[in-house]
């Protein structure tokens, strides 16, 4: 699908109204030529801007090199006449570099808005150069070219912000996965009794992980009883209750009995107010109660040790 | 059909008798006709001999559908009518999750972790009035 950008709009206009323009070519190509011609000067000026100066601290040459890479990318995009398209092929080469720069600025404590402002500050130097370069051109032409350049710089900003956002997204996804792994340990309490202390809000993804790890543990440990401790779950709504009941049902199908423990008075009230039917689920107030119940079911007797019988079981 | 698929068990599923208990081991997919054959075999064997329990080991079953769930429930119900108890043993976690997601919690079905545990369960005396109900739980 062809992009309908100002570059092509300008091109059409030119063909219609001023077909014999002396310079010829679309404004985008004019901008491309300008970028390629002045790439060194632009990069030098950018190197003085806070964005490049603070990211590339080792040497000025490094900053200039990085600036040149960005200018080249812009020239490529202008060449393909897709100045409004952040997905233009020309940007792929500098995405990583832009991401690195954005990340470095974020680490320095700048907000996204401030980074965007720094990116915006890259435009005036280039525009000044363009104006100086095209002084002898018709004002009409100059305006067209500077519009194209503005759009192009705007797109660069968009690309940089997009890249930064996708980095953040990737980080969030990674951390969510880590949270899933961290938050669901299965503890063996006794021969044939395992427990999962649930902490934090239970959503579908987490409860799925809890269910899988618990059932795997039931198989591994030959557990006849599994205790789901919800002391660390702040609220129980119908969805959480449904997840719990699914886990209990799955454990039962495997031949293990599930006990839900750690139901605080407030949660018990909530469950009753919501009208949730946990009738099929065995519940206990505390983990200790649940363990006592399981031991009793396993046929173990709990005997309070006599004062002089310490160490005996 | 490639060789990679687990093919339906041809013929019928063997029913082994261990004392008062019948042991059935399901492997791979259960074909419709095989399932009906198994149901028939079981009910005839129970009626003919004085069997008090049936253990169905499904540890070899990796893929489950609503059909298998229904077959298990039906076997349990019909053995119950013939005064025998059915225990399903060795269900894999993935199978249990699938059944629950399908909404088949099979409330009337007795389950055990292993065949050994199932035999232990059958060795316990029947609590009067609770046969066919939910699993025995503490007072």
XYZ file of C-alpha atoms in Angstrom:
452
model
C 0.000 0.000 0.000
C 1.581 3.300 -0.980
C 2.031 5.829 1.779
C 0.318 9.108 1.190
C 2.747 11.456 2.849
C 3.629 15.052 2.284
C 6.482 13.887 0.088
C 4.142 12.375 -2.451
C 1.569 15.116 -1.968
C 4.261 17.640 -2.824
C 5.336 15.539 -5.763
C 1.822 15.470 -7.211
C 1.416 19.181 -6.741
C 4.666 19.780 -8.489
C 3.690 17.647 -11.430
C 0.376 19.420 -11.751
C 1.284 23.044 -11.247
C 4.987 23.533 -11.786
C 6.018 20.735 -14.082
C 9.168 22.487 -15.268
C 10.686 23.281 -11.904
C 14.396 23.832 -12.345
C 15.553 21.615 -9.457
C 13.060 18.810 -10.147
C 12.486 15.780 -7.906
C 10.323 15.419 -4.841
C 11.056 17.480 -1.714
C 11.827 14.192 0.056
C 14.662 13.584 -2.381
C 15.879 17.128 -1.913
C 15.935 16.459 1.841
C 17.732 13.167 1.252
C 20.414 14.910 -0.775
C 20.740 17.564 1.878
C 21.062 14.962 4.660
C 23.725 13.008 2.795
C 25.621 16.201 1.910
C 25.528 17.642 5.412
C 25.678 14.436 7.423
C 29.018 15.376 8.985
C 27.893 18.859 10.062
C 24.583 17.585 11.433
C 26.314 14.872 13.421
C 28.793 17.444 14.780
C 25.962 19.693 15.946
C 24.029 16.776 17.434
C 27.081 15.737 19.371
C 26.714 18.988 21.310
C 23.072 18.317 22.131
C 22.419 16.890 25.629
C 21.005 13.636 24.250
C 24.184 12.612 22.440
C 26.587 14.374 24.799
C 25.364 12.556 27.889
C 24.925 9.140 26.326
C 28.259 8.923 24.526
C 30.567 10.137 27.240
C 33.723 8.301 26.130
C 34.641 10.509 23.191
C 33.127 13.103 20.929
C 33.989 10.964 17.903
C 31.721 8.233 19.217
C 28.836 10.671 19.484
C 29.521 11.974 15.974
C 29.583 8.419 14.608
C 26.272 7.634 16.290
C 24.806 10.867 14.946
C 25.965 9.984 11.433
C 24.283 6.595 11.666
C 21.003 8.298 12.561
C 21.391 10.846 9.728
C 22.064 7.998 7.263
C 18.940 6.216 8.463
C 16.927 9.413 7.978
C 18.339 9.820 4.471
C 17.355 6.235 3.632
C 13.825 6.842 4.863
C 13.606 10.065 2.868
C 14.861 8.149 -0.156
C 12.065 5.589 0.174
C 9.564 8.509 0.357
C 8.033 7.106 3.541
C 8.811 9.961 5.919
C 5.601 9.433 7.894
C 6.052 5.703 8.370
C 7.765 4.647 11.621
C 8.061 1.112 10.218
C 10.122 2.282 7.221
C 13.013 -0.047 6.465
C 15.549 2.745 6.960
C 14.953 2.873 10.718
C 15.701 -0.788 11.443
C 19.461 -0.171 11.556
C 19.295 2.494 14.242
C 16.506 1.075 16.383
C 18.920 -0.635 18.743
C 21.037 2.488 19.058
C 17.975 4.640 19.740
C 16.829 2.134 22.339
C 20.224 2.258 24.019
C 20.171 6.038 24.076
C 16.636 6.138 25.438
C 17.472 3.552 28.091
C 20.588 5.483 29.128
C 18.563 8.675 29.565
C 15.861 6.821 31.517
C 18.520 5.379 33.792
C 19.787 8.901 34.385
C 16.388 9.622 35.888
C 14.671 11.409 33.014
C 10.992 10.943 32.443
C 9.657 9.845 29.078
C 8.489 13.402 28.404
C 11.958 14.779 29.065
C 13.550 12.237 26.723
C 10.984 13.177 24.083
C 11.891 16.850 24.575
C 15.584 16.041 24.115
C 14.753 14.190 20.921
C 12.754 17.198 19.760
C 15.797 19.372 20.407
C 17.602 17.522 17.595
C 15.391 19.194 15.001
C 16.356 22.926 15.125
C 20.057 22.431 14.218
C 19.136 20.384 11.156
C 16.455 22.845 10.146
C 18.855 25.783 10.429
C 21.309 23.967 8.179
C 18.559 23.214 5.680
C 17.441 26.836 5.589
C 21.018 27.962 5.083
C 21.518 25.401 2.320
C 18.383 26.205 0.355
C 18.609 29.963 0.687
C 18.677 30.558 -3.029
C 15.702 28.248 -3.660
C 12.161 29.507 -4.050
C 10.460 30.101 -0.680
C 7.735 27.648 -1.763
C 10.306 24.913 -2.262
C 12.061 25.726 0.996
C 8.805 25.433 2.889
C 8.046 22.077 1.325
C 11.461 20.743 2.156
C 11.364 21.969 5.728
C 7.913 20.413 6.164
C 9.277 17.097 4.973
C 12.189 17.436 7.352
C 9.881 18.249 10.270
C 7.756 15.234 9.522
C 10.863 13.091 9.231
C 12.205 14.269 12.598
C 8.781 13.703 14.126
C 8.841 10.155 12.831
C 12.309 9.673 14.304
C 10.953 10.750 17.665
C 8.087 8.315 17.298
C 10.473 5.495 16.428
C 12.631 6.255 19.456
C 9.636 6.340 21.787
C 8.218 3.171 20.254
C 11.502 1.401 20.806
C 11.676 2.590 24.390
C 8.125 1.435 25.037
C 8.746 -1.993 23.560
C 11.814 -2.308 25.796
C 9.667 -1.538 28.812
C 7.065 -4.022 27.596
C 9.700 -6.735 27.252
C 10.960 -5.984 30.761
C 7.459 -6.198 32.181
C 6.833 -9.517 30.450
C 10.092 -10.919 31.753
C 9.319 -9.816 35.283
C 5.829 -11.253 35.112
C 7.305 -14.630 34.170
C 9.798 -14.376 37.008
C 6.976 -13.550 39.400
C 5.101 -16.646 38.270
C 8.103 -18.825 39.057
C 8.987 -17.169 42.317
C 5.560 -16.981 43.822
C 4.564 -20.637 43.706
C 6.778 -22.859 45.815
C 5.380 -26.247 46.758
C 6.408 -27.285 50.258
C 6.448 -30.806 51.557
C 5.049 -30.692 55.084
C 5.014 -34.385 55.835
C 5.157 -37.679 54.016
C 2.173 -37.457 51.715
C 1.287 -33.829 52.532
C 2.278 -30.904 50.338
C 1.332 -27.245 50.723
C 1.330 -24.182 48.478
C 1.356 -20.828 50.240
C -0.353 -18.441 47.847
C 0.788 -14.833 48.029
C -0.654 -11.904 46.128
C -3.539 -11.595 43.763
C -4.563 -14.728 41.917
C -5.288 -14.205 38.234
C -5.937 -16.805 35.570
C -2.306 -17.180 34.528
C -1.033 -17.502 38.079
C -3.702 -19.922 39.185
C -2.888 -22.053 36.149
C 0.758 -22.185 37.212
C -0.255 -22.935 40.801
C -2.477 -25.762 39.616
C 0.214 -27.282 37.420
C 2.997 -27.080 40.000
C 0.747 -28.425 42.734
C -0.430 -31.389 40.663
C 3.127 -32.160 39.569
C 4.201 -32.089 43.206
C 1.331 -34.424 44.108
C 2.701 -36.939 41.611
C 6.352 -36.445 42.575
C 5.819 -36.660 46.331
C 3.033 -39.233 46.227
C 0.993 -36.796 48.226
C -2.420 -37.819 49.460
C -3.123 -34.332 50.738
C -2.511 -30.929 49.254
C -2.997 -27.758 51.265
C -3.692 -24.452 49.526
C -2.891 -21.691 51.974
C -4.482 -18.392 51.012
C -3.268 -16.345 53.977
C -1.327 -14.130 51.567
C -4.203 -13.566 49.162
C -5.598 -10.115 49.908
C -9.096 -10.577 48.516
C -11.188 -13.467 47.338
C -13.716 -12.781 44.621
C -15.786 -15.181 42.590
C -12.984 -15.598 40.049
C -10.410 -16.539 42.680
C -12.895 -18.909 44.275
C -13.507 -20.505 40.901
C -9.752 -20.998 40.413
C -9.484 -22.574 43.847
C -12.353 -24.931 43.141
C -10.811 -25.958 39.831
C -7.536 -26.765 41.539
C -9.337 -28.724 44.230
C -11.319 -30.665 41.614
C -8.198 -31.476 39.585
C -6.339 -32.672 42.683
C -9.307 -34.853 43.606
C -9.346 -36.412 40.149
C -5.746 -37.398 40.691
C -6.593 -39.031 43.967
C -5.349 -36.354 46.342
C -7.492 -34.412 48.745
C -7.206 -30.647 48.749
C -7.631 -28.488 51.828
C -7.900 -24.714 51.585
C -6.489 -23.000 54.648
C -5.736 -19.501 55.805
C -9.224 -18.144 55.376
C -9.303 -14.976 57.427
C -12.555 -13.856 59.052
C -12.925 -10.971 56.591
C -12.508 -13.338 53.659
C -14.975 -15.797 55.142
C -17.487 -12.939 55.359
C -16.780 -11.884 51.780
C -17.283 -15.415 50.520
C -20.614 -15.660 52.291
C -21.711 -12.206 51.100
C -20.846 -13.109 47.520
C -22.908 -16.256 47.897
C -20.053 -18.462 46.739
C -20.582 -22.143 47.339
C -17.376 -23.691 48.580
C -19.309 -26.671 49.863
C -17.249 -29.135 47.869
C -14.007 -27.694 49.194
C -12.556 -28.665 52.543
C -11.609 -25.477 54.386
C -9.691 -24.750 57.557
C -8.913 -21.496 59.342
C -5.153 -21.892 59.579
C -2.370 -23.915 58.050
C -1.881 -25.622 61.407
C -5.505 -26.755 61.448
C -5.196 -28.050 57.905
C -2.001 -29.937 58.733
C -3.643 -31.402 61.815
C -6.591 -32.555 59.750
C -4.337 -34.151 57.104
C -2.212 -35.930 59.711
C -5.333 -37.215 61.380
C -6.609 -38.517 58.056
C -3.274 -40.194 57.384
C -3.666 -41.984 60.694
C -0.894 -40.159 62.505
C -1.477 -39.281 66.115
C -0.363 -35.951 67.453
C 0.669 -36.346 71.053
C 1.793 -33.426 73.170
C 5.261 -34.244 74.389
C 5.630 -34.740 78.127
C 7.865 -32.146 79.809
C 10.708 -34.611 80.265
C 10.211 -36.291 76.942
C 11.845 -33.647 74.784
C 13.201 -34.994 71.541
C 10.928 -37.996 71.473
C 8.284 -38.324 68.858
C -2.339 -41.385 9.405
C 1.293 -41.304 10.336
C 2.875 -43.825 12.673
C 3.427 -41.035 15.207
C -0.187 -41.030 16.315
C -1.111 -43.274 19.182
C -3.562 -45.578 17.551
C -6.722 -46.839 19.162
C -6.214 -50.038 21.091
C -7.317 -52.846 18.843
C -9.645 -55.495 20.207
C -10.464 -55.234 23.875
C -8.849 -54.035 27.054
C -7.710 -56.898 29.310
C -9.484 -57.157 32.654
C -7.271 -58.766 35.295
C -8.653 -60.295 38.444
C -6.680 -59.866 41.650
C -8.631 -61.540 44.430
C -11.800 -59.530 44.923
C -10.648 -56.706 42.718
C -10.635 -56.267 38.955
C -7.735 -54.346 37.475
C -8.074 -52.539 34.155
C -5.157 -50.661 32.645
C -5.929 -48.161 29.905
C -3.171 -47.221 27.489
C -3.271 -44.470 24.938
C -6.476 -43.556 23.192
C -9.642 -45.416 24.013
C -11.655 -46.184 20.930
C -15.456 -45.948 21.069
C -16.053 -49.623 20.375
C -13.307 -50.642 22.801
C -14.883 -48.541 25.522
C -18.297 -50.136 25.056
C -16.662 -53.563 24.973
C -14.874 -52.765 28.235
C -18.083 -51.606 29.908
C -19.786 -54.818 28.882
C -16.853 -57.032 29.944
C -16.687 -55.363 33.341
C -20.370 -55.616 34.119
C -20.494 -59.265 33.053
C -17.419 -60.190 35.088
C -18.727 -58.417 38.173
C -22.123 -60.049 37.838
C -20.583 -63.514 37.325
C -17.985 -63.422 40.074
C -18.078 -61.908 43.527
C -15.964 -58.849 42.845
C -16.130 -55.932 45.277
C -13.980 -53.426 43.526
C -12.681 -52.226 40.173
C -9.436 -50.319 39.741
C -8.975 -48.465 36.477
C -5.365 -47.400 36.013
C -5.186 -44.499 33.571
C -1.560 -43.520 34.169
C -0.870 -44.460 30.556
C -3.473 -42.062 29.227
C -2.003 -38.765 28.127
C -4.802 -37.309 26.054
C -8.289 -37.080 27.421
C -11.593 -35.879 26.037
C -15.116 -35.636 27.313
C -15.783 -39.116 25.942
C -13.278 -40.779 28.259
C -14.642 -38.763 31.159
C -18.140 -40.015 30.419
C -16.952 -43.609 30.035
C -15.274 -43.480 33.443
C -18.374 -42.025 35.070
C -20.575 -44.657 33.423
C -18.343 -47.531 34.494
C -18.398 -46.170 38.052
C -22.187 -45.895 38.013
C -22.791 -49.364 36.619
C -20.349 -51.113 38.957
C -22.039 -49.266 41.785
C -25.337 -50.841 40.729
C -23.633 -54.234 40.911
C -22.426 -53.478 44.449
C -18.808 -52.938 43.560
C -16.721 -49.802 43.962
C -14.696 -48.232 41.179
C -11.476 -46.341 41.793
C -9.686 -44.460 39.037
C -5.968 -44.432 39.715
C -2.917 -42.614 38.417
C -4.488 -39.735 36.541
C -1.818 -37.437 35.147
C -1.847 -33.739 36.116
C -2.423 -32.616 32.530
C -5.361 -34.988 32.196
C -6.865 -33.771 35.481
C -6.523 -30.135 34.401
C -8.116 -30.893 31.038
C -11.073 -32.664 32.623
C -11.627 -29.780 35.037
C -11.401 -27.250 32.211
C -13.955 -29.328 30.316
C -16.200 -29.031 33.354
C -16.029 -32.759 34.089
C -15.213 -32.876 37.773
C -16.760 -36.363 38.027
C -18.077 -35.890 41.563
C -19.232 -39.473 42.029
C -15.919 -40.990 41.072
C -13.425 -42.363 43.594
C -9.839 -41.553 42.769
C -6.426 -42.604 44.007
C -2.902 -41.515 43.291
C -1.573 -44.954 42.407
C -2.921 -48.442 41.868
C -1.517 -49.379 45.266
C -3.416 -46.563 46.958
C -6.542 -47.625 45.054
C -6.263 -51.195 46.367
C -5.783 -49.817 49.892
C -8.885 -47.694 49.469
C -10.884 -50.723 48.348
C -9.613 -52.734 51.294
C -11.320 -50.291 53.662
C -14.804 -51.314 54.747
C -17.746 -49.668 53.052
C -19.361 -47.001 55.179
C -23.087 -47.705 55.071
C -25.277 -45.104 53.480
C -22.431 -43.339 51.719
C -21.854 -45.741 48.856
C -21.864 -43.913 45.578
C -21.599 -40.576 47.271
C -18.644 -38.323 47.488
C -15.302 -39.446 48.801
C -15.180 -40.268 52.450
C -14.077 -37.359 54.548
C -13.448 -36.898 58.206
C -16.318 -35.955 60.534
